[in-house]
Amino acid sequence: MKPLQSLTLIFGIILKGFNNKVPKTEKSLGELSSYQTKDGTFSLKSSRFKEAFHSQAGALYESKNKFIFPSHIERFNPNKELFVLDVCVGLGYNLGSLLKESMTRSININWWGLELDKRPLVLALRQKNFTNIWSPLINQILKRIESQSEWVSKSSKGKILWGDARATVSLIPKTIKFDLIYLDAFSPMQCPELWSIEFLTALTRKIKPGGRLITYSRSAAVRRSLRIAGMELKSLLPIKGELKGWSSGTVAILPECNKNNIKNSPKWASLSQMEEEHLLTRASIPFRDPNGNKNSQEILSDRIKEQSCSSLESTSSWQRRWWPCQ
Ligand SMILES: C[S@@+](CC[C@H](N)C(=O)[O-])C[C@H]1O[C@@H](n2cnc3c(N)ncnc32)[C@H](O)[C@@H]1O
């Protein structure tokens, strides 16, 4: 979950004039308030999703540790294009960090982004403590995305599809398969539509063999849905400031034919016994949205009904087994 504790740092600017420039649609983020995270970078909170965009530890810190480092970009051949799908672009931290890393390593990027609301990027680009962290070229690219929805440079190109990702994902040409997919939606309980088994399966169909879907989520429902879709699961190891013994997120890898040896990494481990057993509880019942048009309340209430009829172990009894003292 995107920790709400971060809101202790909110200095609470409600972005009023800002809404005049970028109209708020019914399906947008609602009102946005800004706050500064511990690494000094700027982030937002959405009133519609009742959640912060980043954890208290830092927007830039999170993007590097949860998305860029587990991508292991160094394993890619500089002569080939690296295809990346960035689901929930928001302020563009994951894009900025990816560009920085790929430029350092002379890797060419072909980027696709999906995002509902343009305002986070518009607002970020007005903040000095956002633009100051990027090189002039990266700032130019972010501005192009804001104004033209695409860019082409010597070593990279990209295109953003504005709208509900459940619909826009199908606009990506079928021939394009991704090496990396970053899934950075709000938490499953606030935005279940982007964690449904159907949407996750659609994303996994766009991954190349050996490619990775990387997310901060360690939800049992998300992990089980990804496993049902044929992905091999790895648990991101906790980063500084996170609880030891638990997980920092999930890397789901599409196994390559005739290769069943997914390499280990210092960034992740196989799921622990505790995490495996989590996937056998009612918490692992997927979010369901068969036609990609349910609202979050419908998805959540249908899931509660399914959980109440389930013969799976209750999640609280799993918790008592693993944390008897709590
Ligand atoms: C946690 S923030 C993403 C942060 C972002 N990765 C960054 O680096 O700043 C979640 C984003 O999901 C977007 N979002 C919410 N529902 C969506 C939907 N149905 N389709 C596409 N984007 C959506 C929100 O507008 C918000 O920008």
mmCIF file of C-alpha atoms and ligand atoms in Angstrom:
data_model
loop_
_atom_site.group_PDB
_atom_site.id
_atom_site.type_symbol
_atom_site.label_atom_id
_atom_site.label_comp_id
_atom_site.label_asym_id
_atom_site.label_seq_id
_atom_site.Cartn_x
_atom_site.Cartn_y
_atom_site.Cartn_z
ATOM 1 C CA MET A 1 0.000 0.000 0.000
ATOM 2 C CA LYS A 2 1.145 3.563 -0.628
ATOM 3 C CA PRO A 3 1.548 4.489 3.029
ATOM 4 C CA LEU A 4 -0.728 7.203 4.235
ATOM 5 C CA GLN A 5 1.840 8.055 6.893
ATOM 6 C CA SER A 6 3.500 10.133 4.249
ATOM 7 C CA LEU A 7 0.726 12.587 4.726
ATOM 8 C CA THR A 8 2.309 13.711 7.960
ATOM 9 C CA LEU A 9 4.669 15.593 5.699
ATOM 10 C CA ILE A 10 1.968 17.247 3.699
ATOM 11 C CA PHE A 11 2.328 20.959 3.561
ATOM 12 C CA GLY A 12 -1.083 20.850 2.077
ATOM 13 C CA ILE A 13 -1.352 23.101 -0.906
ATOM 14 C CA ILE A 14 -4.696 22.443 -2.511
ATOM 15 C CA LEU A 15 -4.075 23.066 -6.138
ATOM 16 C CA LYS A 16 -6.971 25.272 -6.991
ATOM 17 C CA GLY A 17 -5.922 27.569 -9.830
ATOM 18 C CA PHE A 18 -4.221 24.541 -11.279
ATOM 19 C CA ASN A 19 -7.543 22.757 -11.819
ATOM 20 C CA ASN A 20 -8.671 25.617 -14.062
ATOM 21 C CA LYS A 21 -5.938 24.822 -16.561
ATOM 22 C CA VAL A 22 -6.321 21.069 -16.649
ATOM 23 C CA PRO A 23 -10.006 20.291 -16.354
ATOM 24 C CA LYS A 24 -11.030 17.765 -13.754
ATOM 25 C CA THR A 25 -13.100 15.022 -15.341
ATOM 26 C CA GLU A 26 -15.432 12.714 -13.490
ATOM 27 C CA LYS A 27 -12.870 9.956 -13.714
ATOM 28 C CA SER A 28 -9.890 12.076 -12.754
ATOM 29 C CA LEU A 29 -7.957 12.116 -9.518
ATOM 30 C CA GLY A 30 -10.204 14.676 -7.832
ATOM 31 C CA GLU A 31 -8.432 17.362 -5.860
ATOM 32 C CA LEU A 32 -4.665 17.113 -5.591
ATOM 33 C CA SER A 33 -2.622 18.206 -2.594
ATOM 34 C CA SER A 34 1.150 18.295 -2.590
ATOM 35 C CA TYR A 35 3.697 17.206 -0.008
ATOM 36 C CA GLN A 36 7.423 16.777 0.293
ATOM 37 C CA THR A 37 8.886 13.321 0.907
ATOM 38 C CA LYS A 38 11.913 12.467 3.051
ATOM 39 C CA ASP A 39 14.352 12.458 0.128
ATOM 40 C CA GLY A 40 13.325 16.041 -0.606
ATOM 41 C CA THR A 41 11.300 15.165 -3.689
ATOM 42 C CA PHE A 42 7.801 16.385 -4.294
ATOM 43 C CA SER A 43 4.685 14.232 -4.546
ATOM 44 C CA LEU A 44 0.890 14.417 -4.513
ATOM 45 C CA LYS A 45 -2.146 12.978 -2.847
ATOM 46 C CA SER A 46 -5.428 12.360 -4.660
ATOM 47 C CA SER A 47 -8.724 13.112 -2.927
ATOM 48 C CA ARG A 48 -10.596 10.668 -5.160
ATOM 49 C CA PHE A 49 -8.301 7.727 -4.385
ATOM 50 C CA LYS A 50 -7.619 8.949 -0.817
ATOM 51 C CA GLU A 51 -4.011 7.985 -1.248
ATOM 52 C CA ALA A 52 -0.548 9.443 -1.661
ATOM 53 C CA PHE A 53 1.356 8.824 -4.916
ATOM 54 C CA HIS A 54 4.558 7.856 -3.106
ATOM 55 C CA SER A 55 5.701 6.614 0.264
ATOM 56 C CA GLN A 56 7.131 8.867 2.919
ATOM 57 C CA ALA A 57 10.640 7.537 2.148
ATOM 58 C CA GLY A 58 10.738 9.521 -1.087
ATOM 59 C CA ALA A 59 9.258 9.699 -4.545
ATOM 60 C CA LEU A 60 12.613 9.437 -6.296
ATOM 61 C CA TYR A 61 13.889 6.900 -3.755
ATOM 62 C CA GLU A 62 10.856 4.698 -4.369
ATOM 63 C CA SER A 63 11.098 4.897 -8.131
ATOM 64 C CA LYS A 64 14.769 3.876 -8.105
ATOM 65 C CA ASN A 65 14.490 1.119 -5.511
ATOM 66 C CA LYS A 66 11.167 -0.419 -6.451
ATOM 67 C CA PHE A 67 11.235 -0.082 -10.229
ATOM 68 C CA ILE A 68 14.611 0.792 -11.727
ATOM 69 C CA PHE A 69 17.034 -1.352 -9.719
ATOM 70 C CA PRO A 70 14.925 -4.554 -10.016
ATOM 71 C CA SER A 71 14.848 -3.965 -13.799
ATOM 72 C CA HIS A 72 18.590 -4.740 -14.078
ATOM 73 C CA ILE A 73 18.882 -2.607 -17.167
ATOM 74 C CA GLU A 74 22.570 -3.475 -17.401
ATOM 75 C CA ARG A 75 21.603 -6.942 -18.736
ATOM 76 C CA PHE A 76 20.340 -5.424 -22.001
ATOM 77 C CA ASN A 77 22.365 -5.117 -25.154
ATOM 78 C CA PRO A 78 23.029 -1.439 -25.993
ATOM 79 C CA ASN A 79 22.395 -2.152 -29.685
ATOM 80 C CA LYS A 80 18.833 -3.262 -29.085
ATOM 81 C CA GLU A 81 15.765 -1.259 -28.139
ATOM 82 C CA LEU A 82 14.444 -1.863 -24.657
ATOM 83 C CA PHE A 83 10.620 -1.852 -24.646
ATOM 84 C CA VAL A 84 9.040 -0.499 -21.467
ATOM 85 C CA LEU A 85 5.377 -0.080 -20.534
ATOM 86 C CA ASP A 86 4.824 2.390 -17.682
ATOM 87 C CA VAL A 87 1.337 1.857 -16.265
ATOM 88 C CA CYS A 88 0.284 4.890 -14.207
ATOM 89 C CA VAL A 89 2.828 7.514 -15.221
ATOM 90 C CA GLY A 90 1.678 10.058 -12.612
ATOM 91 C CA LEU A 91 4.352 12.713 -12.089
ATOM 92 C CA GLY A 92 6.802 10.800 -14.262
ATOM 93 C CA TYR A 93 9.349 9.724 -11.655
ATOM 94 C CA ASN A 94 9.600 6.209 -13.072
ATOM 95 C CA LEU A 95 10.042 7.576 -16.586
ATOM 96 C CA GLY A 96 12.653 10.143 -15.504
ATOM 97 C CA SER A 97 14.618 7.538 -13.534
ATOM 98 C CA LEU A 98 14.430 5.031 -16.387
ATOM 99 C CA LEU A 99 15.725 7.603 -18.880
ATOM 100 C CA LYS A 100 18.554 8.568 -16.548
ATOM 101 C CA GLU A 101 19.612 4.956 -16.057
ATOM 102 C CA SER A 102 19.342 4.072 -19.752
ATOM 103 C CA MET A 103 21.313 7.162 -20.857
ATOM 104 C CA THR A 104 24.101 6.292 -18.415
ATOM 105 C CA ARG A 105 24.273 2.821 -19.925
ATOM 106 C CA SER A 106 23.735 3.896 -23.564
ATOM 107 C CA ILE A 107 20.627 1.753 -23.879
ATOM 108 C CA ASN A 108 17.918 2.748 -26.349
ATOM 109 C CA ILE A 109 14.420 2.984 -24.943
ATOM 110 C CA ASN A 110 11.046 2.503 -26.600
ATOM 111 C CA TRP A 111 8.584 3.654 -23.931
ATOM 112 C CA TRP A 112 4.804 3.474 -23.727
ATOM 113 C CA GLY A 113 2.885 5.123 -20.905
ATOM 114 C CA LEU A 114 -0.708 4.760 -19.696
ATOM 115 C CA GLU A 115 -2.207 7.459 -17.495
ATOM 116 C CA LEU A 116 -5.671 8.703 -16.629
ATOM 117 C CA ASP A 117 -4.973 12.287 -15.611
ATOM 118 C CA LYS A 118 -2.481 14.782 -17.029
ATOM 119 C CA ARG A 119 -2.413 17.081 -14.014
ATOM 120 C CA PRO A 120 0.296 15.268 -11.962
ATOM 121 C CA LEU A 121 2.811 15.661 -14.803
ATOM 122 C CA VAL A 122 1.737 19.244 -15.521
ATOM 123 C CA LEU A 123 2.139 20.123 -11.874
ATOM 124 C CA ALA A 124 5.446 18.291 -11.439
ATOM 125 C CA LEU A 125 6.926 20.201 -14.364
ATOM 126 C CA ARG A 126 6.133 23.454 -12.577
ATOM 127 C CA GLN A 127 8.098 22.457 -9.483
ATOM 128 C CA LYS A 128 11.771 23.390 -9.304
ATOM 129 C CA ASN A 129 12.529 20.518 -6.916
ATOM 130 C CA PHE A 130 11.185 18.165 -9.589
ATOM 131 C CA THR A 131 12.831 19.626 -12.680
ATOM 132 C CA ASN A 132 16.132 20.138 -10.805
ATOM 133 C CA ILE A 133 16.648 16.398 -10.417
ATOM 134 C CA TRP A 134 16.649 15.757 -14.174
ATOM 135 C CA SER A 135 19.051 16.678 -16.946
ATOM 136 C CA PRO A 136 17.902 19.249 -19.561
ATOM 137 C CA LEU A 137 17.253 16.405 -22.027
ATOM 138 C CA ILE A 138 15.060 14.473 -19.595
ATOM 139 C CA ASN A 139 13.134 17.652 -18.774
ATOM 140 C CA GLN A 140 12.624 18.245 -22.493
ATOM 141 C CA ILE A 141 11.280 14.721 -22.919
ATOM 142 C CA LEU A 142 8.888 15.094 -19.979
ATOM 143 C CA LYS A 143 7.665 18.402 -21.427
ATOM 144 C CA ARG A 144 7.134 16.789 -24.842
ATOM 145 C CA ILE A 145 5.064 14.067 -23.220
ATOM 146 C CA GLU A 146 2.985 16.734 -21.502
ATOM 147 C CA SER A 147 2.460 18.854 -24.622
ATOM 148 C CA GLN A 148 2.585 16.376 -27.523
ATOM 149 C CA SER A 149 2.050 13.006 -25.783
ATOM 150 C CA GLU A 150 5.139 11.626 -27.536
ATOM 151 C CA TRP A 151 8.802 12.234 -28.229
ATOM 152 C CA VAL A 152 11.578 10.959 -30.468
ATOM 153 C CA SER A 153 15.246 11.523 -29.636
ATOM 154 C CA LYS A 154 18.510 9.956 -30.769
ATOM 155 C CA SER A 155 18.421 7.185 -28.187
ATOM 156 C CA SER A 156 14.812 6.967 -27.117
ATOM 157 C CA LYS A 157 11.233 7.410 -28.143
ATOM 158 C CA GLY A 158 7.939 7.202 -26.346
ATOM 159 C CA LYS A 159 4.218 7.742 -26.434
ATOM 160 C CA ILE A 160 1.625 8.186 -23.711
ATOM 161 C CA LEU A 161 -1.985 7.065 -24.041
ATOM 162 C CA TRP A 162 -4.223 9.228 -21.862
ATOM 163 C CA GLY A 163 -7.344 7.610 -20.410
ATOM 164 C CA ASP A 164 -8.394 4.575 -18.440
ATOM 165 C CA ALA A 165 -5.568 2.039 -18.757
ATOM 166 C CA ARG A 166 -8.109 -0.782 -18.964
ATOM 167 C CA ALA A 167 -9.176 0.616 -22.330
ATOM 168 C CA THR A 168 -5.958 2.199 -23.596
ATOM 169 C CA VAL A 169 -3.851 -0.927 -23.087
ATOM 170 C CA SER A 170 -5.617 -2.450 -26.092
ATOM 171 C CA LEU A 171 -4.502 0.491 -28.279
ATOM 172 C CA ILE A 172 -0.872 -0.607 -28.075
ATOM 173 C CA PRO A 173 -0.083 -2.465 -31.308
ATOM 174 C CA LYS A 174 -0.277 -6.215 -30.763
ATOM 175 C CA THR A 175 3.160 -6.698 -32.301
ATOM 176 C CA ILE A 176 4.808 -4.782 -29.453
ATOM 177 C CA LYS A 177 6.044 -6.925 -26.576
ATOM 178 C CA PHE A 178 7.712 -5.429 -23.541
ATOM 179 C CA ASP A 179 10.907 -6.252 -21.685
ATOM 180 C CA LEU A 180 9.645 -4.388 -18.648
ATOM 181 C CA ILE A 181 6.232 -3.373 -17.360
ATOM 182 C CA TYR A 182 6.033 -1.035 -14.372
ATOM 183 C CA LEU A 183 2.700 -1.214 -12.569
ATOM 184 C CA ASP A 184 2.427 1.706 -10.163
ATOM 185 C CA ALA A 185 -1.318 2.090 -9.619
ATOM 186 C CA PHE A 186 -2.804 3.194 -6.306
ATOM 187 C CA SER A 187 -3.211 0.316 -3.855
ATOM 188 C CA PRO A 188 -5.541 -2.574 -4.727
ATOM 189 C CA MET A 189 -8.135 -1.544 -2.133
ATOM 190 C CA GLN A 190 -8.300 1.997 -3.558
ATOM 191 C CA CYS A 191 -7.939 1.195 -7.246
ATOM 192 C CA PRO A 192 -8.929 -2.486 -7.690
ATOM 193 C CA GLU A 193 -9.731 -1.911 -11.373
ATOM 194 C CA LEU A 194 -6.007 -1.861 -12.180
ATOM 195 C CA TRP A 195 -5.295 -5.023 -10.182
ATOM 196 C CA SER A 196 -8.047 -7.263 -11.547
ATOM 197 C CA ILE A 197 -7.062 -10.671 -12.806
ATOM 198 C CA GLU A 198 -8.293 -9.647 -16.246
ATOM 199 C CA PHE A 199 -6.189 -6.466 -16.422
ATOM 200 C CA LEU A 200 -3.115 -8.204 -14.991
ATOM 201 C CA THR A 201 -3.533 -11.028 -17.498
ATOM 202 C CA ALA A 202 -3.824 -8.501 -20.334
ATOM 203 C CA LEU A 203 -0.538 -6.921 -19.190
ATOM 204 C CA THR A 204 1.243 -10.260 -18.969
ATOM 205 C CA ARG A 205 0.176 -11.029 -22.564
ATOM 206 C CA LYS A 206 2.285 -8.036 -23.584
ATOM 207 C CA ILE A 207 5.516 -9.274 -21.991
ATOM 208 C CA LYS A 208 8.350 -10.886 -23.917
ATOM 209 C CA PRO A 209 9.598 -14.262 -22.670
ATOM 210 C CA GLY A 210 12.074 -13.413 -19.916
ATOM 211 C CA GLY A 211 10.432 -9.993 -19.471
ATOM 212 C CA ARG A 212 9.317 -8.639 -16.111
ATOM 213 C CA LEU A 213 6.296 -6.980 -14.586
ATOM 214 C CA ILE A 214 7.488 -5.001 -11.574
ATOM 215 C CA THR A 215 5.226 -3.576 -8.900
ATOM 216 C CA TYR A 216 5.482 -2.321 -5.325
ATOM 217 C CA SER A 217 2.433 -4.464 -4.467
ATOM 218 C CA ARG A 218 2.835 -7.647 -2.452
ATOM 219 C CA SER A 219 -0.892 -8.288 -2.275
ATOM 220 C CA ALA A 220 -1.825 -11.966 -2.268
ATOM 221 C CA ALA A 221 -4.617 -11.348 -4.794
ATOM 222 C CA VAL A 222 -2.214 -9.640 -7.183
ATOM 223 C CA ARG A 223 0.446 -12.309 -6.800
ATOM 224 C CA ARG A 224 -1.984 -15.167 -7.248
ATOM 225 C CA SER A 225 -3.506 -13.525 -10.341
ATOM 226 C CA LEU A 226 -0.037 -13.120 -11.842
ATOM 227 C CA ARG A 227 0.804 -16.727 -11.071
ATOM 228 C CA ILE A 228 -2.446 -17.920 -12.670
ATOM 229 C CA ALA A 229 -1.415 -15.905 -15.742
ATOM 230 C CA GLY A 230 1.757 -18.007 -15.959
ATOM 231 C CA MET A 231 4.258 -15.672 -14.338
ATOM 232 C CA GLU A 232 7.066 -16.770 -12.042
ATOM 233 C CA LEU A 233 6.994 -14.746 -8.831
ATOM 234 C CA LYS A 234 9.862 -13.172 -6.946
ATOM 235 C CA SER A 235 9.574 -11.097 -3.809
ATOM 236 C CA LEU A 236 11.435 -7.792 -3.718
ATOM 237 C CA LEU A 237 13.570 -7.638 -0.602
ATOM 238 C CA PRO A 238 12.762 -4.864 1.875
ATOM 239 C CA ILE A 239 14.622 -1.626 1.274
ATOM 240 C CA LYS A 240 16.038 0.657 3.955
ATOM 241 C CA GLY A 241 13.281 1.815 6.267
ATOM 242 C CA GLU A 242 10.929 -1.121 5.530
ATOM 243 C CA LEU A 243 10.049 -4.010 7.863
ATOM 244 C CA LYS A 244 12.564 -6.853 7.706
ATOM 245 C CA GLY A 245 11.111 -10.286 6.979
ATOM 246 C CA TRP A 246 8.354 -8.957 4.746
ATOM 247 C CA SER A 247 8.517 -7.827 1.158
ATOM 248 C CA SER A 248 8.942 -4.612 -0.778
ATOM 249 C CA GLY A 249 6.982 -5.681 -3.845
ATOM 250 C CA THR A 250 6.790 -8.233 -6.606
ATOM 251 C CA VAL A 251 8.748 -9.057 -9.728
ATOM 252 C CA ALA A 252 6.759 -11.356 -12.025
ATOM 253 C CA ILE A 253 8.822 -12.946 -14.788
ATOM 254 C CA LEU A 254 7.485 -14.610 -17.921
ATOM 255 C CA PRO A 255 9.486 -17.843 -18.139
ATOM 256 C CA GLU A 256 11.391 -18.420 -21.367
ATOM 257 C CA CYS A 257 10.763 -21.665 -23.247
ATOM 258 C CA ASN A 258 13.355 -24.331 -22.459
ATOM 259 C CA LYS A 259 14.887 -22.177 -19.742
ATOM 260 C CA ASN A 260 13.666 -22.685 -16.224
ATOM 261 C CA ASN A 261 16.543 -21.084 -14.454
ATOM 262 C CA ILE A 262 15.518 -17.555 -13.609
ATOM 263 C CA LYS A 263 18.629 -16.064 -12.108
ATOM 264 C CA ASN A 264 18.682 -14.941 -8.535
ATOM 265 C CA SER A 265 19.294 -11.330 -7.748
ATOM 266 C CA PRO A 266 20.401 -9.458 -4.631
ATOM 267 C CA LYS A 267 17.199 -7.427 -5.060
ATOM 268 C CA TRP A 268 14.725 -10.319 -4.753
ATOM 269 C CA ALA A 269 14.169 -13.815 -3.398
ATOM 270 C CA SER A 270 11.745 -16.664 -4.025
ATOM 271 C CA LEU A 271 8.555 -16.266 -2.036
ATOM 272 C CA SER A 272 9.073 -17.321 1.572
ATOM 273 C CA GLN A 273 6.908 -20.014 3.154
ATOM 274 C CA MET A 274 4.921 -17.255 4.837
ATOM 275 C CA GLU A 275 4.296 -15.521 1.505
ATOM 276 C CA GLU A 276 3.388 -18.814 -0.201
ATOM 277 C CA GLU A 277 0.865 -19.573 2.525
ATOM 278 C CA HIS A 278 -0.556 -16.071 2.113
ATOM 279 C CA LEU A 279 -1.488 -17.138 -1.423
ATOM 280 C CA LEU A 280 -3.605 -19.949 0.012
ATOM 281 C CA THR A 281 -5.801 -17.623 2.077
ATOM 282 C CA ARG A 282 -8.923 -15.673 1.167
ATOM 283 C CA ALA A 283 -6.724 -12.616 0.632
ATOM 284 C CA SER A 284 -5.580 -14.284 -2.582
ATOM 285 C CA ILE A 285 -9.033 -14.208 -4.162
ATOM 286 C CA PRO A 286 -8.574 -12.068 -7.279
ATOM 287 C CA PHE A 287 -10.227 -8.744 -7.996
ATOM 288 C CA ARG A 288 -12.572 -9.470 -10.901
ATOM 289 C CA ASP A 289 -13.609 -7.133 -13.696
ATOM 290 C CA PRO A 290 -14.441 -9.380 -16.677
ATOM 291 C CA ASN A 291 -15.496 -6.593 -19.048
ATOM 292 C CA GLY A 292 -13.102 -3.935 -17.817
ATOM 293 C CA ASN A 293 -15.888 -1.536 -16.887
ATOM 294 C CA LYS A 294 -16.763 -2.088 -13.226
ATOM 295 C CA ASN A 295 -16.197 0.674 -10.727
ATOM 296 C CA SER A 296 -14.044 0.067 -7.671
ATOM 297 C CA GLN A 297 -17.010 -0.322 -5.289
ATOM 298 C CA GLU A 298 -18.528 -3.051 -7.452
ATOM 299 C CA ILE A 299 -15.227 -4.902 -7.712
ATOM 300 C CA LEU A 300 -14.633 -4.725 -3.950
ATOM 301 C CA SER A 301 -18.133 -5.771 -2.954
ATOM 302 C CA ASP A 302 -18.191 -8.698 -5.414
ATOM 303 C CA ARG A 303 -14.889 -9.863 -3.946
ATOM 304 C CA ILE A 304 -16.172 -9.639 -0.372
ATOM 305 C CA LYS A 305 -19.120 -11.854 -1.390
ATOM 306 C CA GLU A 306 -16.758 -14.360 -3.020
ATOM 307 C CA GLN A 307 -14.497 -14.360 0.056
ATOM 308 C CA SER A 308 -17.411 -14.975 2.398
ATOM 309 C CA CYS A 309 -18.359 -18.171 0.499
ATOM 310 C CA SER A 310 -14.779 -19.379 0.132
ATOM 311 C CA SER A 311 -13.408 -22.506 1.784
ATOM 312 C CA LEU A 312 -9.877 -21.030 1.806
ATOM 313 C CA GLU A 313 -8.213 -20.298 5.128
ATOM 314 C CA SER A 314 -9.092 -16.903 6.568
ATOM 315 C CA THR A 315 -6.313 -14.355 6.314
ATOM 316 C CA SER A 316 -6.561 -13.577 10.024
ATOM 317 C CA SER A 317 -5.810 -17.198 10.934
ATOM 318 C CA TRP A 318 -2.761 -17.081 8.620
ATOM 319 C CA GLN A 319 -1.708 -13.883 10.398
ATOM 320 C CA ARG A 320 -2.103 -15.493 13.829
ATOM 321 C CA ARG A 321 0.091 -18.402 12.719
ATOM 322 C CA TRP A 322 2.895 -16.143 11.555
ATOM 323 C CA TRP A 323 2.585 -13.320 14.081
ATOM 324 C CA PRO A 324 1.124 -14.984 17.174
ATOM 325 C CA CYS A 325 2.064 -12.026 19.387
ATOM 326 C CA GLN A 326 0.150 -9.376 17.471
HETATM 327 C C1 LIG B 1 0.689 6.043 -7.510
HETATM 328 S S1 LIG B 1 0.381 7.127 -8.825
HETATM 329 C C2 LIG B 1 1.689 6.803 -9.966
HETATM 330 C C3 LIG B 1 3.002 7.454 -9.629
HETATM 331 C C4 LIG B 1 3.939 7.493 -10.798
HETATM 332 N N1 LIG B 1 4.397 6.201 -11.237
HETATM 333 C C5 LIG B 1 5.108 8.431 -10.630
HETATM 334 O O1 LIG B 1 6.250 8.022 -10.886
HETATM 335 O O2 LIG B 1 4.896 9.577 -10.243
HETATM 336 C C6 LIG B 1 -0.996 6.356 -9.598
HETATM 337 C C7 LIG B 1 -1.426 6.966 -10.900
HETATM 338 O O3 LIG B 1 -2.432 6.120 -11.455
HETATM 339 C C8 LIG B 1 -3.279 6.906 -12.266
HETATM 340 N N2 LIG B 1 -4.538 6.161 -12.491
HETATM 341 C C9 LIG B 1 -5.543 5.901 -11.621
HETATM 342 N N3 LIG B 1 -6.517 5.180 -12.219
HETATM 343 C C10 LIG B 1 -6.112 4.982 -13.489
HETATM 344 C C11 LIG B 1 -6.673 4.319 -14.607
HETATM 345 N N4 LIG B 1 -7.855 3.686 -14.528
HETATM 346 N N5 LIG B 1 -5.992 4.307 -15.759
HETATM 347 C C12 LIG B 1 -4.779 4.927 -15.865
HETATM 348 N N6 LIG B 1 -4.188 5.571 -14.837
HETATM 349 C C13 LIG B 1 -4.845 5.600 -13.675
HETATM 350 C C14 LIG B 1 -3.464 8.154 -11.421
HETATM 351 O O4 LIG B 1 -3.907 9.225 -12.215
HETATM 352 C C15 LIG B 1 -2.060 8.344 -10.838
HETATM 353 O O5 LIG B 1 -1.332 9.242 -11.618
#
